[in-house]
Amino acid sequence: MPSYSEPKVYISEPDLKVRVRELAAKINAEYGMQEITAICILKGSIVFFTDLLRNLKMPVVCEFLGMSSYGNHTTSTGEVKVTLDLNEPLIGKHVIVIEDIVDTGLTLSYIIDYLKMKKPSSIKTAALLFKPEALKAQGLKIDYIGFEIPNHFVVGYGLDYAEKMRALPYIGIIEQ
Ligand code: IMP
Ligand code: MG
Protein backbone atom coordinates (compact mmCIF):
# COMPACT_ATOMS: atom_id res chain seq x y z
CA MET A 1 0.00 0.00 0.00
CA PRO A 2 1.55 3.33 -1.00
CA SER A 3 1.20 6.03 1.60
CA TYR A 4 -0.03 9.45 0.60
CA SER A 5 -1.14 12.55 2.37
CA GLU A 6 -4.62 14.05 2.14
CA PRO A 7 -5.10 15.32 -1.43
CA LYS A 8 -4.82 19.07 -1.93
CA VAL A 9 -8.07 20.70 -3.06
CA TYR A 10 -7.79 21.53 -6.74
CA ILE A 11 -11.45 22.15 -7.62
CA SER A 12 -13.64 22.74 -4.59
CA GLU A 13 -17.06 21.26 -3.93
CA PRO A 14 -18.87 24.62 -4.45
CA ASP A 15 -16.98 25.27 -7.71
CA LEU A 16 -17.94 21.81 -9.00
CA LYS A 17 -21.55 22.42 -8.12
CA VAL A 18 -21.68 25.74 -9.98
CA ARG A 19 -19.98 24.35 -13.09
CA VAL A 20 -22.13 21.20 -13.22
CA ARG A 21 -25.23 23.42 -13.09
CA GLU A 22 -23.86 25.52 -15.95
CA LEU A 23 -23.27 22.43 -18.09
CA ALA A 24 -26.78 21.15 -17.33
CA ALA A 25 -28.23 24.54 -18.28
CA LYS A 26 -26.47 24.30 -21.67
CA ILE A 27 -27.82 20.80 -22.23
CA ASN A 28 -31.32 21.92 -21.19
CA ALA A 29 -31.15 24.82 -23.63
CA GLU A 30 -30.00 22.61 -26.51
CA TYR A 31 -32.33 19.64 -26.06
CA GLY A 32 -35.45 21.25 -24.59
CA MET A 33 -37.88 18.52 -23.56
CA GLN A 34 -36.52 15.97 -26.04
CA GLU A 35 -35.73 12.63 -24.39
CA ILE A 36 -32.05 11.80 -24.08
CA THR A 37 -30.14 8.66 -23.19
CA ALA A 38 -27.35 9.60 -20.79
CA ILE A 39 -24.57 7.03 -20.70
CA CYS A 40 -22.49 6.94 -17.54
CA ILE A 41 -18.99 5.65 -18.18
CA LEU A 42 -18.09 3.54 -15.15
CA LYS A 43 -16.62 3.93 -12.75
CA GLY A 44 -15.10 7.40 -12.74
CA SER A 45 -18.20 9.27 -13.98
CA ILE A 46 -20.64 8.13 -11.30
CA VAL A 47 -20.59 11.31 -9.22
CA PHE A 48 -20.56 13.75 -12.13
CA PHE A 49 -23.32 11.73 -13.81
CA THR A 50 -25.70 11.81 -10.85
CA ASP A 51 -25.05 15.49 -10.11
CA LEU A 52 -25.55 16.46 -13.75
CA LEU A 53 -28.73 14.38 -14.06
CA ARG A 54 -30.38 16.10 -11.14
CA ASN A 55 -30.09 19.40 -13.00
CA LEU A 56 -31.55 18.16 -16.30
CA LYS A 57 -35.18 18.94 -17.11
CA MET A 58 -35.93 16.60 -20.03
CA PRO A 59 -36.84 12.88 -19.70
CA VAL A 60 -33.55 11.02 -19.24
CA VAL A 61 -32.94 7.31 -19.81
CA CYS A 62 -29.87 6.20 -17.82
CA GLU A 63 -27.46 3.67 -19.21
CA PHE A 64 -24.16 2.43 -17.83
CA LEU A 65 -21.11 1.39 -19.79
CA GLY A 66 -18.16 -0.14 -18.03
CA MET A 67 -14.83 0.78 -19.60
CA SER A 68 -11.45 -0.04 -18.31
CA SER A 69 -8.41 1.72 -19.69
CA TYR A 70 -5.95 2.23 -16.90
CA GLY A 71 -5.63 -0.76 -14.62
CA ASN A 72 -3.80 0.60 -11.64
CA HIS A 73 -1.45 2.81 -13.63
CA THR A 74 -1.52 6.58 -13.66
CA THR A 75 -0.64 6.86 -17.34
CA SER A 76 -2.69 5.68 -20.31
CA THR A 77 -1.95 2.22 -21.62
CA GLY A 78 -4.07 2.91 -24.70
CA GLU A 79 -5.76 -0.39 -23.97
CA VAL A 80 -9.54 -0.10 -23.66
CA LYS A 81 -12.04 -2.85 -22.97
CA VAL A 82 -15.79 -3.06 -22.30
CA THR A 83 -16.31 -4.50 -18.82
CA LEU A 84 -20.09 -3.88 -18.62
CA ASP A 85 -22.33 -3.44 -21.64
CA LEU A 86 -25.51 -1.37 -22.18
CA ASN A 87 -28.94 -2.73 -21.32
CA GLU A 88 -31.05 -1.22 -24.08
CA PRO A 89 -30.66 -0.66 -27.84
CA LEU A 90 -29.62 2.89 -28.82
CA ILE A 91 -31.20 2.89 -32.25
CA GLY A 92 -32.92 6.26 -32.87
CA LYS A 93 -31.88 7.65 -29.46
CA HIS A 94 -30.24 10.97 -28.65
CA VAL A 95 -27.21 9.94 -26.68
CA ILE A 96 -24.99 11.98 -24.39
CA VAL A 97 -21.86 10.21 -23.17
CA ILE A 98 -20.89 11.35 -19.68
CA GLU A 99 -17.17 11.03 -18.97
CA ASP A 100 -15.22 12.01 -15.89
CA ILE A 101 -12.02 13.06 -17.62
CA VAL A 102 -10.47 13.13 -21.07
CA ASP A 103 -6.74 12.61 -20.84
CA THR A 104 -5.29 11.05 -24.04
CA GLY A 105 -8.86 10.86 -25.37
CA LEU A 106 -8.32 7.26 -26.45
CA THR A 107 -11.07 5.96 -24.19
CA LEU A 108 -13.68 8.45 -25.36
CA SER A 109 -12.76 7.89 -29.02
CA TYR A 110 -13.16 4.18 -28.57
CA ILE A 111 -16.51 4.70 -26.83
CA ILE A 112 -17.84 6.94 -29.61
CA ASP A 113 -16.88 4.42 -32.30
CA TYR A 114 -18.46 1.65 -30.26
CA LEU A 115 -21.72 3.58 -29.73
CA LYS A 116 -21.97 4.69 -33.37
CA MET A 117 -22.29 1.03 -34.35
CA LYS A 118 -25.54 1.00 -32.33
CA LYS A 119 -27.10 3.58 -34.69
CA PRO A 120 -28.30 6.34 -32.32
CA SER A 121 -29.87 9.47 -33.90
CA SER A 122 -27.16 11.64 -32.35
CA ILE A 123 -24.18 11.38 -30.01
CA LYS A 124 -22.79 14.19 -27.90
CA THR A 125 -20.10 14.04 -25.26
CA ALA A 126 -19.69 15.67 -21.86
CA ALA A 127 -16.50 15.55 -19.83
CA LEU A 128 -16.11 17.13 -16.43
CA LEU A 129 -12.35 17.50 -16.91
CA PHE A 130 -10.18 17.81 -19.99
CA LYS A 131 -6.37 17.77 -20.12
CA PRO A 132 -5.62 19.34 -23.53
CA GLU A 133 -1.86 18.78 -23.18
CA ALA A 134 -2.31 15.01 -22.97
CA LEU A 135 -4.65 14.65 -25.94
CA LYS A 136 -3.62 12.02 -28.49
CA ALA A 137 -6.94 11.17 -30.16
CA GLN A 138 -7.16 13.11 -33.42
CA GLY A 139 -10.41 14.92 -34.15
CA LEU A 140 -12.08 14.10 -30.85
CA LYS A 141 -15.00 16.45 -30.19
CA ILE A 142 -16.12 17.15 -26.63
CA ASP A 143 -19.40 19.05 -26.66
CA TYR A 144 -19.58 19.97 -22.98
CA ILE A 145 -16.40 20.50 -20.95
CA GLY A 146 -16.45 21.31 -17.24
CA PHE A 147 -12.86 22.39 -16.67
CA GLU A 148 -9.68 22.35 -18.74
CA ILE A 149 -6.83 21.35 -16.45
CA PRO A 150 -3.07 20.95 -16.81
CA ASN A 151 -1.47 17.54 -17.06
CA HIS A 152 -1.79 16.62 -13.35
CA PHE A 153 -3.13 13.36 -11.99
CA VAL A 154 -6.31 14.22 -10.10
CA VAL A 155 -8.57 12.24 -7.75
CA GLY A 156 -11.97 12.51 -6.09
CA TYR A 157 -15.53 13.26 -7.24
CA GLY A 158 -15.54 9.78 -8.81
CA LEU A 159 -11.92 9.71 -9.96
CA ASP A 160 -9.62 7.18 -8.41
CA TYR A 161 -6.01 6.48 -7.75
CA ALA A 162 -5.74 2.66 -7.81
CA GLU A 163 -9.48 2.48 -6.93
CA LYS A 164 -9.08 4.77 -3.91
CA MET A 165 -10.41 8.27 -3.24
CA ARG A 166 -13.44 8.22 -5.52
CA ALA A 167 -15.64 9.38 -2.63
CA LEU A 168 -13.86 12.69 -2.00
CA PRO A 169 -16.39 15.49 -2.58
CA TYR A 170 -13.81 17.66 -4.37
CA ILE A 171 -11.19 17.21 -7.12
CA GLY A 172 -7.81 16.88 -5.48
CA ILE A 173 -4.17 16.42 -6.35
CA ILE A 174 -2.10 13.85 -4.48
CA GLU A 175 1.28 14.94 -3.23
CA GLN A 176 3.24 11.72 -2.88
P1 IMP B 1 -7.79 8.56 -21.66
O1 IMP B 1 -8.17 7.38 -22.49
O2 IMP B 1 -6.30 8.72 -21.57
O3 IMP B 1 -8.47 9.84 -22.10
O4 IMP B 1 -8.19 8.26 -20.19
C1 IMP B 1 -9.48 8.34 -19.76
C2 IMP B 1 -9.69 7.60 -18.47
O5 IMP B 1 -8.49 7.50 -17.68
C3 IMP B 1 -10.68 8.38 -17.63
O6 IMP B 1 -11.99 7.98 -17.89
C4 IMP B 1 -10.20 8.09 -16.23
O7 IMP B 1 -10.86 6.94 -15.77
C5 IMP B 1 -8.72 7.82 -16.34
N1 IMP B 1 -7.92 9.02 -15.98
C6 IMP B 1 -7.27 9.85 -16.81
N2 IMP B 1 -6.66 10.84 -16.14
C7 IMP B 1 -6.95 10.64 -14.84
C8 IMP B 1 -6.64 11.37 -13.64
O8 IMP B 1 -5.97 12.41 -13.61
N3 IMP B 1 -7.13 10.83 -12.49
C9 IMP B 1 -7.87 9.70 -12.46
N4 IMP B 1 -8.20 9.00 -13.55
C10 IMP B 1 -7.75 9.47 -14.74
MG1 MG C 1 -11.50 5.51 -14.80
mmCIF file with all atom_site columns, N, CA, C and O in Angstrom, residues 111-154:
data_model
loop_
_atom_site.group_PDB
_atom_site.id
_atom_site.type_symbol
_atom_site.label_atom_id
_atom_site.label_alt_id
_atom_site.label_comp_id
_atom_site.label_asym_id
_atom_site.label_entity_id
_atom_site.label_seq_id
_atom_site.pdbx_PDB_ins_code
_atom_site.Cartn_x
_atom_site.Cartn_y
_atom_site.Cartn_z
_atom_site.occupancy
_atom_site.B_iso_or_equiv
_atom_site.pdbx_formal_charge
_atom_site.auth_seq_id
_atom_site.auth_comp_id
_atom_site.auth_asym_id
_atom_site.auth_atom_id
_atom_site.pdbx_PDB_model_num
ATOM 1   N N  . ILE A 1 111 ? -15.106 4.745  -27.239 1.00 0.00 ? 111 ILE A N  1
ATOM 2   C CA . ILE A 1 111 ? -16.514 4.697  -26.833 1.00 0.00 ? 111 ILE A CA 1
ATOM 3   C C  . ILE A 1 111 ? -17.415 5.228  -27.953 1.00 0.00 ? 111 ILE A C  1
ATOM 4   O O  . ILE A 1 111 ? -18.449 4.633  -28.280 1.00 0.00 ? 111 ILE A O  1
ATOM 5   N N  . ILE A 1 112 ? -17.021 6.345  -28.549 1.00 0.00 ? 112 ILE A N  1
ATOM 6   C CA . ILE A 1 112 ? -17.836 6.945  -29.614 1.00 0.00 ? 112 ILE A CA 1
ATOM 7   C C  . ILE A 1 112 ? -17.956 5.971  -30.797 1.00 0.00 ? 112 ILE A C  1
ATOM 8   O O  . ILE A 1 112 ? -19.053 5.733  -31.299 1.00 0.00 ? 112 ILE A O  1
ATOM 9   N N  . ASP A 1 113 ? -16.837 5.384  -31.196 1.00 0.00 ? 113 ASP A N  1
ATOM 10  C CA . ASP A 1 113 ? -16.879 4.415  -32.305 1.00 0.00 ? 113 ASP A CA 1
ATOM 11  C C  . ASP A 1 113 ? -17.782 3.237  -31.960 1.00 0.00 ? 113 ASP A C  1
ATOM 12  O O  . ASP A 1 113 ? -18.558 2.765  -32.794 1.00 0.00 ? 113 ASP A O  1
ATOM 13  N N  . TYR A 1 114 ? -17.662 2.789  -30.722 1.00 0.00 ? 114 TYR A N  1
ATOM 14  C CA . TYR A 1 114 ? -18.456 1.647  -30.265 1.00 0.00 ? 114 TYR A CA 1
ATOM 15  C C  . TYR A 1 114 ? -19.955 1.991  -30.295 1.00 0.00 ? 114 TYR A C  1
ATOM 16  O O  . TYR A 1 114 ? -20.780 1.210  -30.779 1.00 0.00 ? 114 TYR A O  1
ATOM 17  N N  . LEU A 1 115 ? -20.303 3.193  -29.810 1.00 0.00 ? 115 LEU A N  1
ATOM 18  C CA . LEU A 1 115 ? -21.720 3.585  -29.728 1.00 0.00 ? 115 LEU A CA 1
ATOM 19  C C  . LEU A 1 115 ? -22.303 3.886  -31.106 1.00 0.00 ? 115 LEU A C  1
ATOM 20  O O  . LEU A 1 115 ? -23.485 3.636  -31.347 1.00 0.00 ? 115 LEU A O  1
ATOM 21  N N  . LYS A 1 116 ? -21.492 4.394  -32.009 1.00 0.00 ? 116 LYS A N  1
ATOM 22  C CA . LYS A 1 116 ? -21.973 4.690  -33.374 1.00 0.00 ? 116 LYS A CA 1
ATOM 23  C C  . LYS A 1 116 ? -22.481 3.432  -34.058 1.00 0.00 ? 116 LYS A C  1
ATOM 24  O O  . LYS A 1 116 ? -23.419 3.487  -34.850 1.00 0.00 ? 116 LYS A O  1
ATOM 25  N N  . MET A 1 117 ? -21.867 2.299  -33.751 1.00 0.00 ? 117 MET A N  1
ATOM 26  C CA . MET A 1 117 ? -22.294 1.030  -34.353 1.00 0.00 ? 117 MET A CA 1
ATOM 27  C C  . MET A 1 117 ? -23.718 0.677  -33.929 1.00 0.00 ? 117 MET A C  1
ATOM 28  O O  . MET A 1 117 ? -24.384 -0.129 -34.568 1.00 0.00 ? 117 MET A O  1
ATOM 29  N N  . LYS A 1 118 ? -24.193 1.296  -32.829 1.00 0.00 ? 118 LYS A N  1
ATOM 30  C CA . LYS A 1 118 ? -25.538 1.000  -32.329 1.00 0.00 ? 118 LYS A CA 1
ATOM 31  C C  . LYS A 1 118 ? -26.592 1.934  -32.910 1.00 0.00 ? 118 LYS A C  1
ATOM 32  O O  . LYS A 1 118 ? -27.732 1.936  -32.466 1.00 0.00 ? 118 LYS A O  1
ATOM 33  N N  . LYS A 1 119 ? -26.197 2.751  -33.893 1.00 0.00 ? 119 LYS A N  1
ATOM 34  C CA . LYS A 1 119 ? -27.104 3.584  -34.688 1.00 0.00 ? 119 LYS A CA 1
ATOM 35  C C  . LYS A 1 119 ? -28.013 4.530  -33.882 1.00 0.00 ? 119 LYS A C  1
ATOM 36  O O  . LYS A 1 119 ? -29.221 4.597  -34.125 1.00 0.00 ? 119 LYS A O  1
ATOM 37  N N  . PRO A 1 120 ? -27.469 5.309  -32.961 1.00 0.00 ? 120 PRO A N  1
ATOM 38  C CA . PRO A 1 120 ? -28.301 6.338  -32.319 1.00 0.00 ? 120 PRO A CA 1
ATOM 39  C C  . PRO A 1 120 ? -28.570 7.475  -33.310 1.00 0.00 ? 120 PRO A C  1
ATOM 40  O O  . PRO A 1 120 ? -27.861 7.596  -34.311 1.00 0.00 ? 120 PRO A O  1
ATOM 41  N N  . SER A 1 121 ? -29.595 8.316  -33.029 1.00 0.00 ? 121 SER A N  1
ATOM 42  C CA . SER A 1 121 ? -29.873 9.472  -33.902 1.00 0.00 ? 121 SER A CA 1
ATOM 43  C C  . SER A 1 121 ? -28.768 10.508 -33.778 1.00 0.00 ? 121 SER A C  1
ATOM 44  O O  . SER A 1 121 ? -28.446 11.191 -34.740 1.00 0.00 ? 121 SER A O  1
ATOM 45  N N  . SER A 1 122 ? -28.250 10.681 -32.562 1.00 0.00 ? 122 SER A N  1
ATOM 46  C CA . SER A 1 122 ? -27.163 11.639 -32.351 1.00 0.00 ? 122 SER A CA 1
ATOM 47  C C  . SER A 1 122 ? -26.327 11.196 -31.163 1.00 0.00 ? 122 SER A C  1
ATOM 48  O O  . SER A 1 122 ? -26.807 10.474 -30.284 1.00 0.00 ? 122 SER A O  1
ATOM 49  N N  . ILE A 1 123 ? -25.057 11.637 -31.167 1.00 0.00 ? 123 ILE A N  1
ATOM 50  C CA . ILE A 1 123 ? -24.185 11.378 -30.010 1.00 0.00 ? 123 ILE A CA 1
ATOM 51  C C  . ILE A 1 123 ? -23.481 12.676 -29.658 1.00 0.00 ? 123 ILE A C  1
ATOM 52  O O  . ILE A 1 123 ? -22.862 13.304 -30.523 1.00 0.00 ? 123 ILE A O  1
ATOM 53  N N  . LYS A 1 124 ? -23.605 13.089 -28.411 1.00 0.00 ? 124 LYS A N  1
ATOM 54  C CA . LYS A 1 124 ? -22.786 14.194 -27.905 1.00 0.00 ? 124 LYS A CA 1
ATOM 55  C C  . LYS A 1 124 ? -21.997 13.691 -26.709 1.00 0.00 ? 124 LYS A C  1
ATOM 56  O O  . LYS A 1 124 ? -22.294 12.629 -26.154 1.00 0.00 ? 124 LYS A O  1
ATOM 57  N N  . THR A 1 125 ? -20.989 14.475 -26.337 1.00 0.00 ? 125 THR A N  1
ATOM 58  C CA . THR A 1 125 ? -20.102 14.039 -25.261 1.00 0.00 ? 125 THR A CA 1
ATOM 59  C C  . THR A 1 125 ? -19.956 15.145 -24.224 1.00 0.00 ? 125 THR A C  1
ATOM 60  O O  . THR A 1 125 ? -19.865 16.330 -24.572 1.00 0.00 ? 125 THR A O  1
ATOM 61  N N  . ALA A 1 126 ? -19.945 14.728 -22.964 1.00 0.00 ? 126 ALA A N  1
ATOM 62  C CA . ALA A 1 126 ? -19.693 15.668 -21.861 1.00 0.00 ? 126 ALA A CA 1
ATOM 63  C C  . ALA A 1 126 ? -18.550 15.109 -21.030 1.00 0.00 ? 126 ALA A C  1
ATOM 64  O O  . ALA A 1 126 ? -18.531 13.924 -20.708 1.00 0.00 ? 126 ALA A O  1
ATOM 65  N N  . ALA A 1 127 ? -17.596 15.963 -20.712 1.00 0.00 ? 127 ALA A N  1
ATOM 66  C CA . ALA A 1 127 ? -16.496 15.548 -19.830 1.00 0.00 ? 127 ALA A CA 1
ATOM 67  C C  . ALA A 1 127 ? -16.323 16.605 -18.753 1.00 0.00 ? 127 ALA A C  1
ATOM 68  O O  . ALA A 1 127 ? -16.231 17.797 -19.057 1.00 0.00 ? 127 ALA A O  1
ATOM 69  N N  . LEU A 1 128 ? -16.302 16.160 -17.519 1.00 0.00 ? 128 LEU A N  1
ATOM 70  C CA . LEU A 1 128 ? -16.109 17.132 -16.429 1.00 0.00 ? 128 LEU A CA 1
ATOM 71  C C  . LEU A 1 128 ? -14.745 17.794 -16.557 1.00 0.00 ? 128 LEU A C  1
ATOM 72  O O  . LEU A 1 128 ? -14.632 19.006 -16.409 1.00 0.00 ? 128 LEU A O  1
ATOM 73  N N  . LEU A 1 129 ? -13.718 16.975 -16.843 1.00 0.00 ? 129 LEU A N  1
ATOM 74  C CA . LEU A 1 129 ? -12.353 17.497 -16.909 1.00 0.00 ? 129 LEU A CA 1
ATOM 75  C C  . LEU A 1 129 ? -11.722 17.156 -18.252 1.00 0.00 ? 129 LEU A C  1
ATOM 76  O O  . LEU A 1 129 ? -11.996 16.101 -18.823 1.00 0.00 ? 129 LEU A O  1
ATOM 77  N N  . PHE A 1 130 ? -10.868 18.026 -18.712 1.00 0.00 ? 130 PHE A N  1
ATOM 78  C CA . PHE A 1 130 ? -10.178 17.810 -19.988 1.00 0.00 ? 130 PHE A CA 1
ATOM 79  C C  . PHE A 1 130 ? -8.745  18.301 -19.829 1.00 0.00 ? 130 PHE A C  1
ATOM 80  O O  . PHE A 1 130 ? -8.508  19.415 -19.374 1.00 0.00 ? 130 PHE A O  1
ATOM 81  N N  . LYS A 1 131 ? -7.796  17.402 -20.174 1.00 0.00 ? 131 LYS A N  1
ATOM 82  C CA . LYS A 1 131 ? -6.369  17.770 -20.125 1.00 0.00 ? 131 LYS A CA 1
ATOM 83  C C  . LYS A 1 131 ? -5.876  17.950 -21.560 1.00 0.00 ? 131 LYS A C  1
ATOM 84  O O  . LYS A 1 131 ? -5.428  16.980 -22.185 1.00 0.00 ? 131 LYS A O  1
ATOM 85  N N  . PRO A 1 132 ? -5.976  19.148 -22.108 1.00 0.00 ? 132 PRO A N  1
ATOM 86  C CA . PRO A 1 132 ? -5.624  19.341 -23.527 1.00 0.00 ? 132 PRO A CA 1
ATOM 87  C C  . PRO A 1 132 ? -4.194  18.933 -23.856 1.00 0.00 ? 132 PRO A C  1
ATOM 88  O O  . PRO A 1 132 ? -3.936  18.440 -24.953 1.00 0.00 ? 132 PRO A O  1
ATOM 89  N N  . GLU A 1 133 ? -3.279  19.103 -22.908 1.00 0.00 ? 133 GLU A N  1
ATOM 90  C CA . GLU A 1 133 ? -1.857  18.782 -23.178 1.00 0.00 ? 133 GLU A CA 1
ATOM 91  C C  . GLU A 1 133 ? -1.617  17.284 -23.405 1.00 0.00 ? 133 GLU A C  1
ATOM 92  O O  . GLU A 1 133 ? -0.611  16.907 -24.006 1.00 0.00 ? 133 GLU A O  1
ATOM 93  N N  . ALA A 1 134 ? -2.518  16.454 -22.879 1.00 0.00 ? 134 ALA A N  1
ATOM 94  C CA . ALA A 1 134 ? -2.310  15.008 -22.965 1.00 0.00 ? 134 ALA A CA 1
ATOM 95  C C  . ALA A 1 134 ? -3.001  14.382 -24.175 1.00 0.00 ? 134 ALA A C  1
ATOM 96  O O  . ALA A 1 134 ? -2.815  13.206 -24.470 1.00 0.00 ? 134 ALA A O  1
ATOM 97  N N  . LEU A 1 135 ? -3.805  15.187 -24.884 1.00 0.00 ? 135 LEU A N  1
ATOM 98  C CA . LEU A 1 135 ? -4.647  14.646 -25.943 1.00 0.00 ? 135 LEU A CA 1
ATOM 99  C C  . LEU A 1 135 ? -3.851  13.985 -27.070 1.00 0.00 ? 135 LEU A C  1
ATOM 100 O O  . LEU A 1 135 ? -2.915  14.568 -27.613 1.00 0.00 ? 135 LEU A O  1
ATOM 101 N N  . LYS A 1 136 ? -4.249  12.756 -27.389 1.00 0.00 ? 136 LYS A N  1
ATOM 102 C CA . LYS A 1 136 ? -3.620  12.018 -28.493 1.00 0.00 ? 136 LYS A CA 1
ATOM 103 C C  . LYS A 1 136 ? -4.631  11.698 -29.581 1.00 0.00 ? 136 LYS A C  1
ATOM 104 O O  . LYS A 1 136 ? -4.265  11.485 -30.725 1.00 0.00 ? 136 LYS A O  1
ATOM 105 N N  . ALA A 1 137 ? -5.905  11.587 -29.199 1.00 0.00 ? 137 ALA A N  1
ATOM 106 C CA . ALA A 1 137 ? -6.944  11.173 -30.158 1.00 0.00 ? 137 ALA A CA 1
ATOM 107 C C  . ALA A 1 137 ? -7.238  12.319 -31.123 1.00 0.00 ? 137 ALA A C  1
ATOM 108 O O  . ALA A 1 137 ? -7.705  13.374 -30.708 1.00 0.00 ? 137 ALA A O  1
ATOM 109 N N  . GLN A 1 138 ? -6.945  12.094 -32.388 1.00 0.00 ? 138 GLN A N  1
ATOM 110 C CA . GLN A 1 138 ? -7.160  13.113 -33.421 1.00 0.00 ? 138 GLN A CA 1
ATOM 111 C C  . GLN A 1 138 ? -8.655  13.336 -33.637 1.00 0.00 ? 138 GLN A C  1
ATOM 112 O O  . GLN A 1 138 ? -9.410  12.394 -33.696 1.00 0.00 ? 138 GLN A O  1
ATOM 113 N N  . GLY A 1 139 ? -9.040  14.596 -33.750 1.00 0.00 ? 139 GLY A N  1
ATOM 114 C CA . GLY A 1 139 ? -10.414 14.919 -34.154 1.00 0.00 ? 139 GLY A CA 1
ATOM 115 C C  . GLY A 1 139 ? -11.493 14.624 -33.115 1.00 0.00 ? 139 GLY A C  1
ATOM 116 O O  . GLY A 1 139 ? -12.675 14.626 -33.442 1.00 0.00 ? 139 GLY A O  1
ATOM 117 N N  . LEU A 1 140 ? -11.076 14.376 -31.887 1.00 0.00 ? 140 LEU A N  1
ATOM 118 C CA . LEU A 1 140 ? -12.077 14.100 -30.855 1.00 0.00 ? 140 LEU A CA 1
ATOM 119 C C  . LEU A 1 140 ? -12.834 15.379 -30.511 1.00 0.00 ? 140 LEU A C  1
ATOM 120 O O  . LEU A 1 140 ? -12.221 16.417 -30.254 1.00 0.00 ? 140 LEU A O  1
ATOM 121 N N  . LYS A 1 141 ? -14.174 15.278 -30.496 1.00 0.00 ? 141 LYS A N  1
ATOM 122 C CA . LYS A 1 141 ? -14.996 16.448 -30.193 1.00 0.00 ? 141 LYS A CA 1
ATOM 123 C C  . LYS A 1 141 ? -15.671 16.260 -28.841 1.00 0.00 ? 141 LYS A C  1
ATOM 124 O O  . LYS A 1 141 ? -16.379 15.281 -28.633 1.00 0.00 ? 141 LYS A O  1
ATOM 125 N N  . ILE A 1 142 ? -15.424 17.193 -27.930 1.00 0.00 ? 142 ILE A N  1
ATOM 126 C CA . ILE A 1 142 ? -16.116 17.147 -26.634 1.00 0.00 ? 142 ILE A CA 1
ATOM 127 C C  . ILE A 1 142 ? -17.085 18.319 -26.623 1.00 0.00 ? 142 ILE A C  1
ATOM 128 O O  . ILE A 1 142 ? -16.682 19.469 -26.738 1.00 0.00 ? 142 ILE A O  1
ATOM 129 N N  . ASP A 1 143 ? -18.385 17.997 -26.522 1.00 0.00 ? 143 ASP A N  1
ATOM 130 C CA . ASP A 1 143 ? -19.397 19.045 -26.660 1.00 0.00 ? 143 ASP A CA 1
ATOM 131 C C  . ASP A 1 143 ? -19.558 19.878 -25.398 1.00 0.00 ? 143 ASP A C  1
ATOM 132 O O  . ASP A 1 143 ? -19.838 21.064 -25.476 1.00 0.00 ? 143 ASP A O  1
ATOM 133 N N  . TYR A 1 144 ? -19.417 19.237 -24.241 1.00 0.00 ? 144 TYR A N  1
ATOM 134 C CA . TYR A 1 144 ? -19.577 19.967 -22.976 1.00 0.00 ? 144 TYR A CA 1
ATOM 135 C C  . TYR A 1 144 ? -18.372 19.654 -22.092 1.00 0.00 ? 144 TYR A C  1
ATOM 136 O O  . TYR A 1 144 ? -18.155 18.503 -21.717 1.00 0.00 ? 144 TYR A O  1
ATOM 137 N N  . ILE A 1 145 ? -17.602 20.688 -21.788 1.00 0.00 ? 145 ILE A N  1
ATOM 138 C CA . ILE A 1 145 ? -16.404 20.500 -20.950 1.00 0.00 ? 145 ILE A CA 1
ATOM 139 C C  . ILE A 1 145 ? -16.587 21.294 -19.661 1.00 0.00 ? 145 ILE A C  1
ATOM 140 O O  . ILE A 1 145 ? -16.926 22.488 -19.704 1.00 0.00 ? 145 ILE A O  1
ATOM 141 N N  . GLY A 1 146 ? -16.349 20.620 -18.533 1.00 0.00 ? 146 GLY A N  1
ATOM 142 C CA . GLY A 1 146 ? -16.454 21.306 -17.244 1.00 0.00 ? 146 GLY A CA 1
ATOM 143 C C  . GLY A 1 146 ? -15.267 22.228 -17.014 1.00 0.00 ? 146 GLY A C  1
ATOM 144 O O  . GLY A 1 146 ? -15.415 23.451 -16.926 1.00 0.00 ? 146 GLY A O  1
ATOM 145 N N  . PHE A 1 147 ? -14.075 21.632 -16.928 1.00 0.00 ? 147 PHE A N  1
ATOM 146 C CA . PHE A 1 147 ? -12.860 22.389 -16.665 1.00 0.00 ? 147 PHE A CA 1
ATOM 147 C C  . PHE A 1 147 ? -11.718 21.851 -17.515 1.00 0.00 ? 147 PHE A C  1
ATOM 148 O O  . PHE A 1 147 ? -11.528 20.638 -17.585 1.00 0.00 ? 147 PHE A O  1
ATOM 149 N N  . GLU A 1 148 ? -10.955 22.746 -18.113 1.00 0.00 ? 148 GLU A N  1
ATOM 150 C CA . GLU A 1 148 ? -9.685  22.347 -18.735 1.00 0.00 ? 148 GLU A CA 1
ATOM 151 C C  . GLU A 1 148 ? -8.622  22.434 -17.656 1.00 0.00 ? 148 GLU A C  1
ATOM 152 O O  . GLU A 1 148 ? -8.524  23.446 -16.963 1.00 0.00 ? 148 GLU A O  1
ATOM 153 N N  . ILE A 1 149 ? -7.846  21.363 -17.510 1.00 0.00 ? 149 ILE A N  1
ATOM 154 C CA . ILE A 1 149 ? -6.834  21.353 -16.445 1.00 0.00 ? 149 ILE A CA 1
ATOM 155 C C  . ILE A 1 149 ? -5.466  20.972 -17.031 1.00 0.00 ? 149 ILE A C  1
ATOM 156 O O  . ILE A 1 149 ? -5.390  20.326 -18.067 1.00 0.00 ? 149 ILE A O  1
ATOM 157 N N  . PRO A 1 150 ? -4.396  21.361 -16.351 1.00 0.00 ? 150 PRO A N  1
ATOM 158 C CA . PRO A 1 150 ? -3.066  20.950 -16.815 1.00 0.00 ? 150 PRO A CA 1
ATOM 159 C C  . PRO A 1 150 ? -2.858  19.457 -16.605 1.00 0.00 ? 150 PRO A C  1
ATOM 160 O O  . PRO A 1 150 ? -3.705  18.774 -16.014 1.00 0.00 ? 150 PRO A O  1
ATOM 161 N N  . ASN A 1 151 ? -1.730  18.977 -17.075 1.00 0.00 ? 151 ASN A N  1
ATOM 162 C CA . ASN A 1 151 ? -1.466  17.545 -17.062 1.00 0.00 ? 151 ASN A CA 1
ATOM 163 C C  . ASN A 1 151 ? -1.091  17.007 -15.671 1.00 0.00 ? 151 ASN A C  1
ATOM 164 O O  . ASN A 1 151 ? -0.011  16.478 -15.489 1.00 0.00 ? 151 ASN A O  1
ATOM 165 N N  . HIS A 1 152 ? -1.993  17.150 -14.699 1.00 0.00 ? 152 HIS A N  1
ATOM 166 C CA . HIS A 1 152 ? -1.791  16.618 -13.346 1.00 0.00 ? 152 HIS A CA 1
ATOM 167 C C  . HIS A 1 152 ? -2.686  15.408 -13.163 1.00 0.00 ? 152 HIS A C  1
ATOM 168 O O  . HIS A 1 152 ? -3.773  15.387 -13.722 1.00 0.00 ? 152 HIS A O  1
ATOM 169 N N  . PHE A 1 153 ? -2.255  14.473 -12.334 1.00 0.00 ? 153 PHE A N  1
ATOM 170 C CA . PHE A 1 153 ? -3.135  13.359 -11.986 1.00 0.00 ? 153 PHE A CA 1
ATOM 171 C C  . PHE A 1 153 ? -4.054  13.802 -10.850 1.00 0.00 ? 153 PHE A C  1
ATOM 172 O O  . PHE A 1 153 ? -3.589  14.211 -9.794  1.00 0.00 ? 153 PHE A O  1
ATOM 173 N N  . VAL A 1 154 ? -5.357  13.737 -11.087 1.00 0.00 ? 154 VAL A N  1
ATOM 174 C CA . VAL A 1 154 ? -6.315  14.224 -10.097 1.00 0.00 ? 154 VAL A CA 1
ATOM 175 C C  . VAL A 1 154 ? -7.192  13.085 -9.574  1.00 0.00 ? 154 VAL A C  1
ATOM 176 O O  . VAL A 1 154 ? -7.354  12.065 -10.248 1.00 0.00 ? 154 VAL A O  1
#
